[in-house]
Amino acid sequence: MPPLPKLLTLSYLSSVRAYPGLPKNTWYFIAGVTLSTLNRPEEIGSLLSYALEKGVGPQDDGPMQDEKEKMLVARRMREALVKSIAIVGLPKTINALTSLRASTPPSLLDPPASLTHPSPTHRTLDLHSAPLSATLHRGTHLWSRIYSRISSRVLHQLDSVGTEDLGLIARLNYGFVLSGGNGVLSEPETSFCVLAGLVPQDVNPQLKGHLRGALNLGATKEEVEAVRGMVVGICEKAGMGVGGIGGWREEVARL
């Protein structure tokens, strides 16, 4: 089978980095989650390489020099993909992180975590040291902030689909995955990862809730619209459109 046409040309990377209205220092990890969802893991490393070589801001035009800043960019990229597990699933995320690792300079990789040397995201501690009730409470708090007045009703719907396990899995995802991370990504930035995972999947019912949820977490309307627009643009460049096999059944939901 011939390789797929390359999406991330240098000119397109430049346009993504400078997408109007996009929140500062987010383009690379939002695009990374989008590509992972589209099953294009082989292109994700190009995002990190471009950010390191050209800078994370549209006004930058040279290699990043500060090692701490470079490590932060690499960690934010990895954390966005980890958080997307809750939306995209494990197989695509494994492929995305494996591909990203191959393009990451060794000095920007975190070593395997342990209880004495926990990961920067502290998920090792969440799993082995923190009380389960505290982790689940943190996730419930995030859920309540996203869904606001309808949070209890939505969770009840998940608990009432014929198996309570769906609600259980949602609680685990919110507790350990989406609300975790020790601040590597902020709550609004986490919401952008969720949007980047939902838009390509043609799941408007969930997307509508998380567009509003991003506002509830502190993002502005302009930022949310910019994230949606950039993700839709990447999807369209990959060949998606309204109608047809592999496209959206209807227009992608808006605020």
Short mmCIF file of C-alpha atoms in Angstrom, two decimals:
data_model
loop_
_atom_site.label_atom_id
_atom_site.label_comp_id
_atom_site.label_asym_id
_atom_site.label_seq_id
_atom_site.Cartn_x
_atom_site.Cartn_y
_atom_site.Cartn_z
CA MET A 1 0.00 0.00 0.00
CA PRO A 2 1.51 3.37 -1.01
CA PRO A 3 2.23 5.88 1.78
CA LEU A 4 -0.34 8.57 2.46
CA PRO A 5 0.41 12.05 1.12
CA LYS A 6 2.26 14.19 3.64
CA LEU A 7 0.03 16.68 5.46
CA LEU A 8 2.54 18.75 7.41
CA THR A 9 4.55 20.63 4.84
CA LEU A 10 6.72 23.45 6.16
CA SER A 11 4.32 26.06 4.82
CA TYR A 12 1.35 24.33 6.44
CA LEU A 13 3.17 24.02 9.76
CA SER A 14 3.81 27.75 9.61
CA SER A 15 0.12 28.47 9.01
CA VAL A 16 -0.97 26.19 11.86
CA ARG A 17 1.45 27.86 14.27
CA ALA A 18 0.07 31.27 13.29
CA TYR A 19 -3.62 30.29 13.25
CA PRO A 20 -5.60 33.43 14.22
CA GLY A 21 -7.03 33.50 17.72
CA LEU A 22 -5.40 30.27 18.86
CA PRO A 23 -4.39 30.29 22.54
CA LYS A 24 -0.69 30.90 23.11
CA ASN A 25 1.66 27.91 23.11
CA THR A 26 -1.00 25.33 22.19
CA TRP A 27 -0.89 24.77 18.43
CA TYR A 28 1.55 21.87 18.46
CA PHE A 29 -0.25 19.68 21.00
CA ILE A 30 -3.72 20.45 19.61
CA ALA A 31 -2.49 19.47 16.14
CA GLY A 32 -0.82 16.39 17.64
CA VAL A 33 -4.05 15.08 19.16
CA THR A 34 -5.85 15.80 15.89
CA LEU A 35 -3.32 13.79 13.89
CA SER A 36 -3.47 10.94 16.39
CA THR A 37 -7.25 10.84 16.09
CA LEU A 38 -6.94 10.83 12.30
CA ASN A 39 -4.55 7.86 12.60
CA ARG A 40 -1.60 9.80 11.23
CA PRO A 41 0.96 9.13 13.98
CA GLU A 42 3.88 9.26 11.56
CA GLU A 43 3.41 13.02 11.21
CA ILE A 44 3.28 13.92 14.91
CA GLY A 45 7.05 14.13 15.34
CA SER A 46 7.15 16.90 12.73
CA LEU A 47 5.17 19.13 15.08
CA LEU A 48 7.67 18.81 17.90
CA SER A 49 10.64 19.20 15.56
CA TYR A 50 9.18 22.35 14.04
CA ALA A 51 8.41 23.85 17.47
CA LEU A 52 11.96 23.18 18.65
CA GLU A 53 13.56 24.46 15.45
CA LYS A 54 11.36 27.50 14.82
CA GLY A 55 9.88 28.34 18.22
CA VAL A 56 6.37 27.95 19.59
CA GLY A 57 5.13 31.45 18.74
CA PRO A 58 4.37 32.87 15.28
CA GLN A 59 6.80 35.71 15.98
CA ASP A 60 9.66 33.27 16.68
CA ASP A 61 12.09 32.39 13.91
CA GLY A 62 14.90 30.32 15.29
CA PRO A 63 15.77 27.28 17.39
CA MET A 64 14.66 27.21 21.00
CA GLN A 65 17.71 27.63 23.23
CA ASP A 66 16.49 27.16 26.79
CA GLU A 67 16.61 23.46 27.74
CA LYS A 68 13.87 23.83 30.36
CA GLU A 69 11.55 25.43 27.82
CA LYS A 70 12.27 22.68 25.30
CA MET A 71 11.54 20.02 27.91
CA LEU A 72 8.27 21.75 28.78
CA VAL A 73 7.18 21.73 25.13
CA ALA A 74 8.01 18.03 24.82
CA ARG A 75 6.16 17.21 28.05
CA ARG A 76 3.11 19.21 27.01
CA MET A 77 3.02 17.33 23.73
CA ARG A 78 3.19 13.98 25.50
CA GLU A 79 0.64 15.00 28.14
CA ALA A 80 -1.86 16.10 25.48
CA LEU A 81 -1.60 12.68 23.82
CA VAL A 82 -1.92 10.91 27.18
CA LYS A 83 -5.04 12.89 28.03
CA SER A 84 -6.50 12.11 24.62
CA ILE A 85 -6.68 8.43 25.64
CA ALA A 86 -9.98 9.27 27.32
CA ILE A 87 -11.38 10.48 23.98
CA VAL A 88 -9.41 8.70 21.25
CA GLY A 89 -8.58 5.36 22.86
CA LEU A 90 -5.44 3.46 23.76
CA PRO A 91 -4.29 1.95 20.41
CA LYS A 92 -4.00 5.25 18.51
CA THR A 93 -2.37 6.91 21.52
CA ILE A 94 0.22 4.13 21.78
CA ASN A 95 1.11 4.63 18.12
CA ALA A 96 1.22 8.41 18.51
CA LEU A 97 3.49 8.38 21.56
CA THR A 98 5.73 5.72 20.03
CA SER A 99 6.13 7.80 16.89
CA LEU A 100 6.74 10.96 18.91
CA ARG A 101 9.42 9.24 20.96
CA ALA A 102 11.36 8.39 17.81
CA SER A 103 11.48 12.10 16.90
CA THR A 104 12.27 13.40 20.38
CA PRO A 105 15.87 14.22 21.34
CA PRO A 106 16.96 11.84 24.13
CA SER A 107 17.56 14.76 26.50
CA LEU A 108 13.86 15.66 26.26
CA LEU A 109 12.56 12.22 27.25
CA ASP A 110 11.49 11.54 30.84
CA PRO A 111 12.92 8.36 32.39
CA PRO A 112 10.62 5.59 33.59
CA ALA A 113 8.81 6.64 36.74
CA SER A 114 8.94 5.04 40.17
CA LEU A 115 7.65 5.86 43.63
CA THR A 116 10.98 7.43 44.54
CA HIS A 117 11.22 9.26 41.21
CA PRO A 118 7.62 9.93 40.13
CA SER A 119 6.73 11.18 36.69
CA PRO A 120 6.32 14.95 36.22
CA THR A 121 2.59 14.35 35.88
CA HIS A 122 2.45 12.56 39.28
CA ARG A 123 0.23 9.80 37.89
CA THR A 124 2.58 7.27 39.48
CA LEU A 125 1.66 8.79 42.83
CA ASP A 126 -2.03 8.93 41.88
CA LEU A 127 -1.99 5.21 41.22
CA HIS A 128 0.20 3.94 44.06
CA SER A 129 0.16 6.53 46.86
CA ALA A 130 -2.79 8.92 46.73
CA PRO A 131 -6.12 7.79 48.23
CA LEU A 132 -8.42 6.56 45.47
CA SER A 133 -11.22 8.71 46.87
CA ALA A 134 -9.11 11.86 46.43
CA THR A 135 -8.32 11.06 42.81
CA LEU A 136 -11.94 10.27 42.00
CA HIS A 137 -13.08 13.44 43.77
CA ARG A 138 -10.67 15.49 41.65
CA GLY A 139 -12.17 13.93 38.53
CA THR A 140 -15.72 14.53 39.71
CA HIS A 141 -14.86 18.17 40.36
CA LEU A 142 -13.59 18.56 36.79
CA TRP A 143 -16.69 16.80 35.45
CA SER A 144 -18.94 19.15 37.42
CA ARG A 145 -17.12 22.22 36.13
CA ILE A 146 -17.36 21.06 32.51
CA TYR A 147 -21.03 20.09 32.57
CA SER A 148 -22.12 22.64 35.18
CA ARG A 149 -25.86 22.49 35.90
CA ILE A 150 -26.41 19.28 33.92
CA SER A 151 -23.42 17.36 35.36
CA SER A 152 -25.53 15.08 37.59
CA ARG A 153 -27.99 14.36 34.80
CA VAL A 154 -25.27 13.45 32.30
CA LEU A 155 -23.56 11.15 34.78
CA HIS A 156 -26.91 9.51 35.60
CA GLN A 157 -27.40 8.87 31.86
CA LEU A 158 -24.06 7.05 31.75
CA ASP A 159 -24.99 5.01 34.81
CA SER A 160 -28.32 4.07 33.21
CA VAL A 161 -27.34 2.67 29.80
CA GLY A 162 -27.84 -0.91 30.96
CA THR A 163 -24.48 -1.30 32.66
CA GLU A 164 -23.12 0.91 35.42
CA ASP A 165 -19.64 0.19 34.10
CA LEU A 166 -19.87 3.05 31.60
CA GLY A 167 -20.25 5.59 34.39
CA LEU A 168 -17.44 3.86 36.28
CA ILE A 169 -15.09 4.15 33.33
CA ALA A 170 -15.98 7.82 32.92
CA ARG A 171 -15.14 8.44 36.58
CA LEU A 172 -11.79 6.66 36.20
CA ASN A 173 -10.94 8.60 33.05
CA TYR A 174 -11.75 11.91 34.64
CA GLY A 175 -9.97 11.06 37.86
CA PHE A 176 -6.74 9.55 36.59
CA VAL A 177 -6.44 10.93 33.06
CA LEU A 178 -8.22 14.19 32.36
CA SER A 179 -7.95 15.85 35.78
CA GLY A 180 -4.44 14.48 36.37
CA GLY A 181 -1.13 15.72 35.04
CA ASN A 182 0.14 17.93 37.86
CA GLY A 183 -0.48 21.11 35.87
CA VAL A 184 1.55 20.23 32.76
CA LEU A 185 -1.57 21.37 30.90
CA SER A 186 -4.12 23.76 32.37
CA GLU A 187 -7.82 22.96 32.52
CA PRO A 188 -8.62 25.06 29.42
CA GLU A 189 -5.72 23.39 27.59
CA THR A 190 -7.09 20.00 28.60
CA SER A 191 -10.41 21.01 27.07
CA PHE A 192 -8.62 21.86 23.81
CA CYS A 193 -7.19 18.31 23.73
CA VAL A 194 -10.70 16.95 24.16
CA LEU A 195 -12.01 19.09 21.30
CA ALA A 196 -9.12 17.98 19.07
CA GLY A 197 -10.07 14.36 19.74
CA LEU A 198 -13.81 14.83 19.23
CA VAL A 199 -13.94 16.88 16.02
CA PRO A 200 -12.43 14.20 13.72
CA GLN A 201 -14.68 11.48 15.16
CA ASP A 202 -17.99 12.97 13.98
CA VAL A 203 -19.57 12.88 17.45
CA ASN A 204 -21.50 16.14 17.60
CA PRO A 205 -23.53 15.25 20.72
CA GLN A 206 -20.34 14.99 22.77
CA LEU A 207 -18.62 17.85 20.95
CA LYS A 208 -21.44 20.26 21.75
CA GLY A 209 -21.08 19.58 25.46
CA HIS A 210 -17.34 20.04 25.43
CA LEU A 211 -17.44 23.23 23.38
CA ARG A 212 -19.53 24.72 26.18
CA GLY A 213 -17.40 22.91 28.74
CA ALA A 214 -14.28 24.66 27.47
CA LEU A 215 -15.95 27.98 28.25
CA ASN A 216 -16.86 26.71 31.71
CA LEU A 217 -13.19 25.89 32.32
CA GLY A 218 -12.09 29.42 31.48
CA ALA A 219 -11.41 29.48 27.74
CA THR A 220 -12.80 32.41 25.75
CA LYS A 221 -15.31 32.02 22.94
CA GLU A 222 -12.68 33.25 20.47
CA GLU A 223 -10.17 30.65 21.68
CA VAL A 224 -12.69 27.80 21.43
CA GLU A 225 -13.73 28.85 17.94
CA ALA A 226 -10.08 29.07 16.88
CA VAL A 227 -9.31 25.58 18.22
CA ARG A 228 -12.34 24.17 16.43
CA GLY A 229 -11.40 25.95 13.21
CA MET A 230 -7.80 24.75 13.22
CA VAL A 231 -8.79 21.16 13.93
CA VAL A 232 -11.44 21.20 11.19
CA GLY A 233 -8.81 22.59 8.80
CA ILE A 234 -6.39 19.75 9.54
CA CYS A 235 -9.20 17.23 9.07
CA GLU A 236 -10.13 18.77 5.73
CA LYS A 237 -6.51 18.69 4.61
CA ALA A 238 -6.53 14.97 5.46
CA GLY A 239 -9.51 14.51 3.15
CA MET A 240 -12.50 14.77 5.49
CA GLY A 241 -15.62 16.65 4.45
CA VAL A 242 -19.35 16.69 5.06
CA GLY A 243 -20.91 13.58 3.53
CA GLY A 244 -19.23 10.59 1.99
CA ILE A 245 -17.40 7.69 3.56
CA GLY A 246 -15.00 8.75 6.27
CA GLY A 247 -16.36 12.28 6.55
CA TRP A 248 -18.76 14.12 8.81
CA ARG A 249 -22.44 13.29 8.51
CA GLU A 250 -23.33 16.92 9.17
CA GLU A 251 -21.57 20.20 9.84
CA VAL A 252 -19.20 20.07 12.78
CA ALA A 253 -20.93 21.54 15.83
CA ARG A 254 -20.24 25.13 16.82
CA LEU A 255 -20.77 27.19 19.94
#
